[in-house]
JSON list of C-alpha atoms in Angstrom, two decimals:
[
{"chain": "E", "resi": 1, "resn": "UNK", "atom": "CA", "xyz": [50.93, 10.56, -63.38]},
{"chain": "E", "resi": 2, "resn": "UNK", "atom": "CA", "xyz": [53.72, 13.19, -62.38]},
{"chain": "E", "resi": 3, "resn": "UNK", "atom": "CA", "xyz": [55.65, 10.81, -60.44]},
{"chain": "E", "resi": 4, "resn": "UNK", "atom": "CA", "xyz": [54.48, 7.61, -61.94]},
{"chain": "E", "resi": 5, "resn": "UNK", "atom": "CA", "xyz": [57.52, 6.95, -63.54]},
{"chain": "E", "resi": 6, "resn": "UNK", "atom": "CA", "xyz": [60.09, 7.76, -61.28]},
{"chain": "E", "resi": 7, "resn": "UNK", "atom": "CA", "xyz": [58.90, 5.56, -58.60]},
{"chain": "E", "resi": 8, "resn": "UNK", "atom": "CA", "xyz": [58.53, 2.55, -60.78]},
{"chain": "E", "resi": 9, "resn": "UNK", "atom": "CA", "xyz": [62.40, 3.28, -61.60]},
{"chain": "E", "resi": 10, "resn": "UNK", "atom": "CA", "xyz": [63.64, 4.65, -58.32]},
{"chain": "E", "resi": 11, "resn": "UNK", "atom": "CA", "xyz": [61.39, 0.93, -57.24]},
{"chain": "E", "resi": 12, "resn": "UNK", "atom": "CA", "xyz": [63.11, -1.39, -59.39]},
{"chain": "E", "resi": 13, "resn": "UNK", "atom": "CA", "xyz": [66.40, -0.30, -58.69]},
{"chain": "E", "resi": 14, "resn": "UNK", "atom": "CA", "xyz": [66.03, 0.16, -54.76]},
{"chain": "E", "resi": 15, "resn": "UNK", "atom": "CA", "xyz": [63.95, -3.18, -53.84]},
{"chain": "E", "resi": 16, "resn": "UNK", "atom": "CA", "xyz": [64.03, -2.19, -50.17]},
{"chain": "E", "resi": 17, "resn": "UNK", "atom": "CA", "xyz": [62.08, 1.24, -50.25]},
{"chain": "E", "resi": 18, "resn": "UNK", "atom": "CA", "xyz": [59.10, 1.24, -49.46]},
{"chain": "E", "resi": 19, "resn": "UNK", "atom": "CA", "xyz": [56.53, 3.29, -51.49]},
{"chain": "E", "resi": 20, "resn": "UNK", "atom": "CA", "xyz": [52.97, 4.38, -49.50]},
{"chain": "E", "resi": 21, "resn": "UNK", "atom": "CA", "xyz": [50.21, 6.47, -51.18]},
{"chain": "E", "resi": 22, "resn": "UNK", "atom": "CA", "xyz": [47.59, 7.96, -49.01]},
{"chain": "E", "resi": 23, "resn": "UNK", "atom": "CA", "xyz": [44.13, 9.30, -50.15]},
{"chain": "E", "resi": 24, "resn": "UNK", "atom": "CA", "xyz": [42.62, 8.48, -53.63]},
{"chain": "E", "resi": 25, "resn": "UNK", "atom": "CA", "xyz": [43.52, 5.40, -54.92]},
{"chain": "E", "resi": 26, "resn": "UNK", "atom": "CA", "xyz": [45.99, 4.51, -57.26]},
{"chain": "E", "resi": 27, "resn": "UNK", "atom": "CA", "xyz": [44.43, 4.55, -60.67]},
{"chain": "E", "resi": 28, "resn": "UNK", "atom": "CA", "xyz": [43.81, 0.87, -62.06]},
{"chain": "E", "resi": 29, "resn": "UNK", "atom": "CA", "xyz": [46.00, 1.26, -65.58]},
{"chain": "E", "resi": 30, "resn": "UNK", "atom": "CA", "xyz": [48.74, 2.89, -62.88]},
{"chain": "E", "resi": 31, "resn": "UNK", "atom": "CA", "xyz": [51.96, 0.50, -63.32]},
{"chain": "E", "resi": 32, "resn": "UNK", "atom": "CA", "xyz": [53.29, 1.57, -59.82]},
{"chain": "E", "resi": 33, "resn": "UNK", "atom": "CA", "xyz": [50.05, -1.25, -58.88]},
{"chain": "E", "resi": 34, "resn": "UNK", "atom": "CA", "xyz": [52.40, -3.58, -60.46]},
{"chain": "E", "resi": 35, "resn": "UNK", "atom": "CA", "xyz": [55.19, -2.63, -58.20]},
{"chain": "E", "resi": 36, "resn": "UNK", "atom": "CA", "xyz": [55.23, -4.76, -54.90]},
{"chain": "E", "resi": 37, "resn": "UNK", "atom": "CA", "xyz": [57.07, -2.46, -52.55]},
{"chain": "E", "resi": 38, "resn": "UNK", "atom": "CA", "xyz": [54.11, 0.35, -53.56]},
{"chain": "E", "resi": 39, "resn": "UNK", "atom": "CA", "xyz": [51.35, 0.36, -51.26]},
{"chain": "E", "resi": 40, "resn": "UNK", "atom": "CA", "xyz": [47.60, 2.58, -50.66]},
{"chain": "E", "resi": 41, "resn": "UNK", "atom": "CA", "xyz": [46.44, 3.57, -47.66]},
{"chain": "E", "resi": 42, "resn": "UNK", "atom": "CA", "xyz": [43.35, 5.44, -47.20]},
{"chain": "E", "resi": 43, "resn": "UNK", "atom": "CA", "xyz": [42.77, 8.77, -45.61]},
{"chain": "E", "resi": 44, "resn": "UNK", "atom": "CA", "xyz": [42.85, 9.29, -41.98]},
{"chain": "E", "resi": 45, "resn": "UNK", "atom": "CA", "xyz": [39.57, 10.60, -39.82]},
{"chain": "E", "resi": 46, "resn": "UNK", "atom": "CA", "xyz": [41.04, 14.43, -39.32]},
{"chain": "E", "resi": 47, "resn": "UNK", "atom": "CA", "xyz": [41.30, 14.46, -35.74]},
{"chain": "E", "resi": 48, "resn": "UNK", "atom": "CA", "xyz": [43.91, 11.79, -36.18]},
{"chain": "E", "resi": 49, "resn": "UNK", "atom": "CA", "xyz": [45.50, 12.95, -38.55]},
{"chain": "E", "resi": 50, "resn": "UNK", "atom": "CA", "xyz": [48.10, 15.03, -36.82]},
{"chain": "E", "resi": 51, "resn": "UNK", "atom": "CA", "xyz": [48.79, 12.38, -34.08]},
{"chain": "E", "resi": 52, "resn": "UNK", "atom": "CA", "xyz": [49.62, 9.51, -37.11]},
{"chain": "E", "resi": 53, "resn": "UNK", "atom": "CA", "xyz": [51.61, 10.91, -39.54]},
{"chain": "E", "resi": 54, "resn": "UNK", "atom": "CA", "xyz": [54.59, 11.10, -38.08]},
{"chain": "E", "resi": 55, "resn": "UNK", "atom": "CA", "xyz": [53.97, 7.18, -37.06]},
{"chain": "E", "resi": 56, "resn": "UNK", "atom": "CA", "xyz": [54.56, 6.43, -40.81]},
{"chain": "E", "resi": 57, "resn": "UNK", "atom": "CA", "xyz": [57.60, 6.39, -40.55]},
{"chain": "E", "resi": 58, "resn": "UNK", "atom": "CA", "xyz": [58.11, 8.11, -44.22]},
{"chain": "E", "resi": 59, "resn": "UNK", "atom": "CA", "xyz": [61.74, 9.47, -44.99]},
{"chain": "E", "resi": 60, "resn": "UNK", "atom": "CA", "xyz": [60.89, 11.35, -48.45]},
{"chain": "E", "resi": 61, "resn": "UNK", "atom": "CA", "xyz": [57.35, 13.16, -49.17]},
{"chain": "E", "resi": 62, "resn": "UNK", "atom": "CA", "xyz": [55.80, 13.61, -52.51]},
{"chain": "E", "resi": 63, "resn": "UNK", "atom": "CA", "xyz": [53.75, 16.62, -53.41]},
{"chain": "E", "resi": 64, "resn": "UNK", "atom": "CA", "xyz": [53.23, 16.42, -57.25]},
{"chain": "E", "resi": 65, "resn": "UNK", "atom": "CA", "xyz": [50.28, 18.61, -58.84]},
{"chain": "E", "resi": 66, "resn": "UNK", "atom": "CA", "xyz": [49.77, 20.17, -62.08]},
{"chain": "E", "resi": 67, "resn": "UNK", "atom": "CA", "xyz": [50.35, 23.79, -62.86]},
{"chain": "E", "resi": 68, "resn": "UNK", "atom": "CA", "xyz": [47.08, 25.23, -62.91]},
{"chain": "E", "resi": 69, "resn": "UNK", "atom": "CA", "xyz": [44.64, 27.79, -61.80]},
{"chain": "E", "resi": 70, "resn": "UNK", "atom": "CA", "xyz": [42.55, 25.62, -59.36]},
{"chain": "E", "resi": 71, "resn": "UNK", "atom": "CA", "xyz": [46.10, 24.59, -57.44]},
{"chain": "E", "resi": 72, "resn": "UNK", "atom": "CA", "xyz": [47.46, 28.09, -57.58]},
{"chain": "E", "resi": 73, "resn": "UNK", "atom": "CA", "xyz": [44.68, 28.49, -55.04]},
{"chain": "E", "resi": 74, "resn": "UNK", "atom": "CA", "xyz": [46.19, 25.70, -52.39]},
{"chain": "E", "resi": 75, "resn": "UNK", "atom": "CA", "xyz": [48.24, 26.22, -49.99]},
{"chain": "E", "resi": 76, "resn": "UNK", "atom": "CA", "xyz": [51.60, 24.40, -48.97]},
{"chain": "E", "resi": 77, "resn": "UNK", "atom": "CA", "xyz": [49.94, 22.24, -46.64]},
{"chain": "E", "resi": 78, "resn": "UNK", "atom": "CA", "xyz": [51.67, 18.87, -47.60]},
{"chain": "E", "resi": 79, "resn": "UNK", "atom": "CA", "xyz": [54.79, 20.74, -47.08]},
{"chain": "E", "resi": 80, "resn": "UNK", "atom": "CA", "xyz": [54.13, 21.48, -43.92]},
{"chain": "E", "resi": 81, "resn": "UNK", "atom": "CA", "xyz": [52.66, 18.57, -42.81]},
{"chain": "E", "resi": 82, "resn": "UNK", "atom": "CA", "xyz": [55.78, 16.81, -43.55]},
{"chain": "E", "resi": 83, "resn": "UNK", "atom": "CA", "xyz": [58.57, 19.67, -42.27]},
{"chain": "E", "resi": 84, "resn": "UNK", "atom": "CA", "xyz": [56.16, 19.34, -38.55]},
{"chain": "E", "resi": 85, "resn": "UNK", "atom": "CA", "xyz": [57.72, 15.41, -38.84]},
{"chain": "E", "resi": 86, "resn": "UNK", "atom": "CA", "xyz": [61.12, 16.47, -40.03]},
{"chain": "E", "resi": 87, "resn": "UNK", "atom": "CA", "xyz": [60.89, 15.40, -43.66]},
{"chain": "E", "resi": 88, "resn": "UNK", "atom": "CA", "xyz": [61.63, 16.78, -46.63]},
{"chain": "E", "resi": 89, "resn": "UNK", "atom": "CA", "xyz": [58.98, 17.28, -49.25]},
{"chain": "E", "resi": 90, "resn": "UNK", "atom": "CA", "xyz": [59.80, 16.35, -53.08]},
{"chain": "E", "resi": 91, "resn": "UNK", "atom": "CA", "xyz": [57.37, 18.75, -54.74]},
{"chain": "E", "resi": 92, "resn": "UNK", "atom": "CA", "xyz": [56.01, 20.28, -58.31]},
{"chain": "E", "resi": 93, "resn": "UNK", "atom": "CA", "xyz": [57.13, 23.88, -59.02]},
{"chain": "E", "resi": 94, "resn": "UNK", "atom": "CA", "xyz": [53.89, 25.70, -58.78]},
{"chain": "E", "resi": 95, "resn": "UNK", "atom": "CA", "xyz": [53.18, 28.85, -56.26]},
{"chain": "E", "resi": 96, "resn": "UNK", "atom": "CA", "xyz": [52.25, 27.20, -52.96]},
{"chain": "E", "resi": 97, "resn": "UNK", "atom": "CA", "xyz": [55.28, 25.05, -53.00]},
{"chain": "E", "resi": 98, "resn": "UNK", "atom": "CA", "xyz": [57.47, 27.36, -54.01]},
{"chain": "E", "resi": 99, "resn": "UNK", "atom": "CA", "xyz": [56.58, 29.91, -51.53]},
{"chain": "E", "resi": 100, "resn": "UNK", "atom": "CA", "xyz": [57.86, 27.77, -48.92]},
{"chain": "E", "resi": 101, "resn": "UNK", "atom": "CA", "xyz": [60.91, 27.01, -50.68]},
{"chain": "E", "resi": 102, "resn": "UNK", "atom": "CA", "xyz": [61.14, 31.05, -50.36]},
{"chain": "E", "resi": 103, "resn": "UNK", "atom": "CA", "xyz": [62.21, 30.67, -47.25]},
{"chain": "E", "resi": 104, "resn": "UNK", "atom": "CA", "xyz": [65.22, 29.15, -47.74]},
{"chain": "E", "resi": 105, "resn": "UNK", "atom": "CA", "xyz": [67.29, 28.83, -50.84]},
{"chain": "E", "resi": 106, "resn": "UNK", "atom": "CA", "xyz": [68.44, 24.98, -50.32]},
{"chain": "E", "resi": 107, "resn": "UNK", "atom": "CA", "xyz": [64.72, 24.17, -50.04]},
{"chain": "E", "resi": 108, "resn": "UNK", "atom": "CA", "xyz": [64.62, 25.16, -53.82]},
{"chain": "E", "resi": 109, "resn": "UNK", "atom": "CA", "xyz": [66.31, 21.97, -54.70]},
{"chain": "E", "resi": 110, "resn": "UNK", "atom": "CA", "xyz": [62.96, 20.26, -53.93]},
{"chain": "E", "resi": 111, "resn": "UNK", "atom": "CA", "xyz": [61.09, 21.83, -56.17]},
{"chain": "E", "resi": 112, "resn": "UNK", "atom": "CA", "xyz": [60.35, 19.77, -59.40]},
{"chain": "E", "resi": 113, "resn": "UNK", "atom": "CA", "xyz": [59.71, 21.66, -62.95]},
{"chain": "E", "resi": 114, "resn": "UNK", "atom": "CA", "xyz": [59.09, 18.41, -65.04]},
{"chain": "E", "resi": 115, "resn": "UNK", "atom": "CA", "xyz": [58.74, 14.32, -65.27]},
{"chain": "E", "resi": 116, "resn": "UNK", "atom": "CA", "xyz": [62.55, 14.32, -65.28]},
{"chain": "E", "resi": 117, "resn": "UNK", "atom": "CA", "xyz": [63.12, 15.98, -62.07]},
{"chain": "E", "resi": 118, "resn": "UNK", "atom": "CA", "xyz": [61.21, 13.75, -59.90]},
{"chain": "E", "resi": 119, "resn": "UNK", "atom": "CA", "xyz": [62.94, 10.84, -61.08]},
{"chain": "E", "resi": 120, "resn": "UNK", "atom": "CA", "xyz": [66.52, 12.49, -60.34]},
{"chain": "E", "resi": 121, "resn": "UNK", "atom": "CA", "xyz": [65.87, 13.70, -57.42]},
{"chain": "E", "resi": 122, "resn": "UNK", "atom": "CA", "xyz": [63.90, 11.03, -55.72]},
{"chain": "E", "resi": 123, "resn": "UNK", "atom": "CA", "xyz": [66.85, 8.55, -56.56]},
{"chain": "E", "resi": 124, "resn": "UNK", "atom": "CA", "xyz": [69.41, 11.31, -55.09]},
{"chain": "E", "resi": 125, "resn": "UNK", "atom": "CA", "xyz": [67.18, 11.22, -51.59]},
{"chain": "E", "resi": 126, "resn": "UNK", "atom": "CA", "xyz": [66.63, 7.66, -51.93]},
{"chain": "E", "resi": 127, "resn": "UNK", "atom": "CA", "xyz": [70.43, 7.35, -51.98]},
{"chain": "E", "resi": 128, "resn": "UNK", "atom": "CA", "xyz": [71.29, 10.48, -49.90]},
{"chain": "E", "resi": 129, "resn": "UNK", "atom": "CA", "xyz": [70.37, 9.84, -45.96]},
{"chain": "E", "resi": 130, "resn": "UNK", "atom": "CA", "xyz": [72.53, 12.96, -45.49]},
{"chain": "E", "resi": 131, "resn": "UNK", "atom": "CA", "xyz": [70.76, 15.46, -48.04]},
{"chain": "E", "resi": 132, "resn": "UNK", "atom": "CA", "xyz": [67.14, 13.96, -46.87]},
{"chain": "E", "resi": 133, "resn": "UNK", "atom": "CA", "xyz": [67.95, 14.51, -42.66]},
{"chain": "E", "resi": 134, "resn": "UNK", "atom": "CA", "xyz": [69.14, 17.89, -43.57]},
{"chain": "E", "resi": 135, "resn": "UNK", "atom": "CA", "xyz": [66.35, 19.26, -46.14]},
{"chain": "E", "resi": 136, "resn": "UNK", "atom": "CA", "xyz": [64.08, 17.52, -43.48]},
{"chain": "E", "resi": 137, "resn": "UNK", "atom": "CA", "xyz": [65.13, 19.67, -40.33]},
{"chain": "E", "resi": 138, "resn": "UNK", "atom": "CA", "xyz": [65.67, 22.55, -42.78]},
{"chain": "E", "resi": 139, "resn": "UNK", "atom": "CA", "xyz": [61.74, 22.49, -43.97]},
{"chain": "E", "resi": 140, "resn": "UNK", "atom": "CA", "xyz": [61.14, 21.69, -40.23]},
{"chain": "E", "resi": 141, "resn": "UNK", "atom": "CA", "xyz": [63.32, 25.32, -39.02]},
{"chain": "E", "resi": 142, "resn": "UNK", "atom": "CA", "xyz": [61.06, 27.09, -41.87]},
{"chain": "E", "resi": 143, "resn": "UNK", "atom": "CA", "xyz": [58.14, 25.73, -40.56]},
{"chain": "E", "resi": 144, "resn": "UNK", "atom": "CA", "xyz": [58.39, 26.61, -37.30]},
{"chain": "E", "resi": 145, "resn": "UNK", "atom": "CA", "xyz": [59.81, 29.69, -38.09]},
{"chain": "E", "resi": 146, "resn": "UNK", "atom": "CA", "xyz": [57.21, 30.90, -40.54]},
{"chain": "E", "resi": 147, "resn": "UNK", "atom": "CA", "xyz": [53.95, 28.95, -40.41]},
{"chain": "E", "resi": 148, "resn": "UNK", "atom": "CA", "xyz": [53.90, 28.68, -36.72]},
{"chain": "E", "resi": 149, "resn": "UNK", "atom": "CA", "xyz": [52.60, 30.54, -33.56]},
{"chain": "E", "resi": 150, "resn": "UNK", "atom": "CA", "xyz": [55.57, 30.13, -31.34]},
{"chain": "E", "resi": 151, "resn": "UNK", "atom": "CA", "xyz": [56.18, 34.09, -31.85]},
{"chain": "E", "resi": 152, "resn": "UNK", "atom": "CA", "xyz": [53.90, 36.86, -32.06]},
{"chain": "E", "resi": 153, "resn": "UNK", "atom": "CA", "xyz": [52.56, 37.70, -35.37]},
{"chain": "E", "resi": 154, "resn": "UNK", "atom": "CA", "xyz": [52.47, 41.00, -36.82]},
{"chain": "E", "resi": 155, "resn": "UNK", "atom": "CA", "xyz": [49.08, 40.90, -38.36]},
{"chain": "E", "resi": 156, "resn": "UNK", "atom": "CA", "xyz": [47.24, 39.36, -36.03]},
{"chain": "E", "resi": 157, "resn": "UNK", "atom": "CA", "xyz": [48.65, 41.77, -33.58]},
{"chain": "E", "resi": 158, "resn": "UNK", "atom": "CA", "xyz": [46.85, 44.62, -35.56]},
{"chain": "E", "resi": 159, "resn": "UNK", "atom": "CA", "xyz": [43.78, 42.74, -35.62]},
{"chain": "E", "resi": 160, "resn": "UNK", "atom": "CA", "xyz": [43.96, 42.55, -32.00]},
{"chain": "E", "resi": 161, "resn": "UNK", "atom": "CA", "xyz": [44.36, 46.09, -31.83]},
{"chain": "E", "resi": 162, "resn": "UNK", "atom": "CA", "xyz": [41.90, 47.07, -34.09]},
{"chain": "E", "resi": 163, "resn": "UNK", "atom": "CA", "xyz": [39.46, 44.77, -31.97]},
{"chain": "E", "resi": 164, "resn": "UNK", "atom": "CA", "xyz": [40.30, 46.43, -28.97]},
{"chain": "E", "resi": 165, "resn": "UNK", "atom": "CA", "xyz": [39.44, 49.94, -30.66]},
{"chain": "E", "resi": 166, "resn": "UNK", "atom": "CA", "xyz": [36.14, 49.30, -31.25]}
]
């Protein structure tokens, strides 16, 4: 329902992007169903997970949930998931999401505080190659930097040590 409306517009007024859900299914009273270039997929078995999405071939990632207490709980895994492929994740304003954004100040721009957000800034990435390649390796340099084991970590380090105290 968050984005519903900005990818029926950002649809009819781009008739060669592509729109692909993944997971639940689209609601039946959703009008994006009455969209042609929107399509569902369902989930993928976990262990291939990893190894397909970045077969997709999505440009532009969508993370929209409500602001409430069950999702302050998440984490920013859709983020990541789609920084790992070098894409940039459109996403709501709520704690998880804008952690990540944190990182970085020009990953702020993807964070979405209402309806009329999403549908501004999906047609700017839509119609910005530019904007989406560089938010894309941006959330991917965060990623890597920050959510990754390629350098030591701190805390685990002292968990380690602890350990070895015992």
């Amino acid at each position: 329902a968050l984005v519903e409306k900005a990818v029926c517009s950002v649809a009819v007024s781009n008739p060669n992007v592509e729109f692909e859900f993944r997971g639940c299914p689209l609601p039946d009273n959703s009008e994006m169903k009455k969209v042609p270039t929107v399509r569902h997929r369902y989930w993928m078995p976990t262990a291939e997970y990893c190894a397909r999405m970045p077969q997709w071939g999505w440009n532009i990632a969508l993370a929209p949930v409500t602001d409430h207490e069950f999702n302050e709980s998440k984490s920013c895994i859709k983020m990541l998931e789609a920084a790992y492929c070098g894409i940039p994740t459109l996403a709501s304003w709520v704690r998880p999401y804008s952690e990540f954004c944190n990182w970085h100040s020009d990953l702020k721009w993807l964070l979405c505080a209402g309806p009329s957000a999403w549908e501004k800034k999906l047609r700017e990435l839509v119609n910005e190659p530019a904007k989406v390649s560089y938010l894309g390796e941006l959330s991917r340099k965060v990623m890597q930097e920050n959510y990754s084991f390629r350098r030591p970590h701190d805390q685990w380090e002292n968990v380690i040590d602890m350990l070895r105290s015992l």
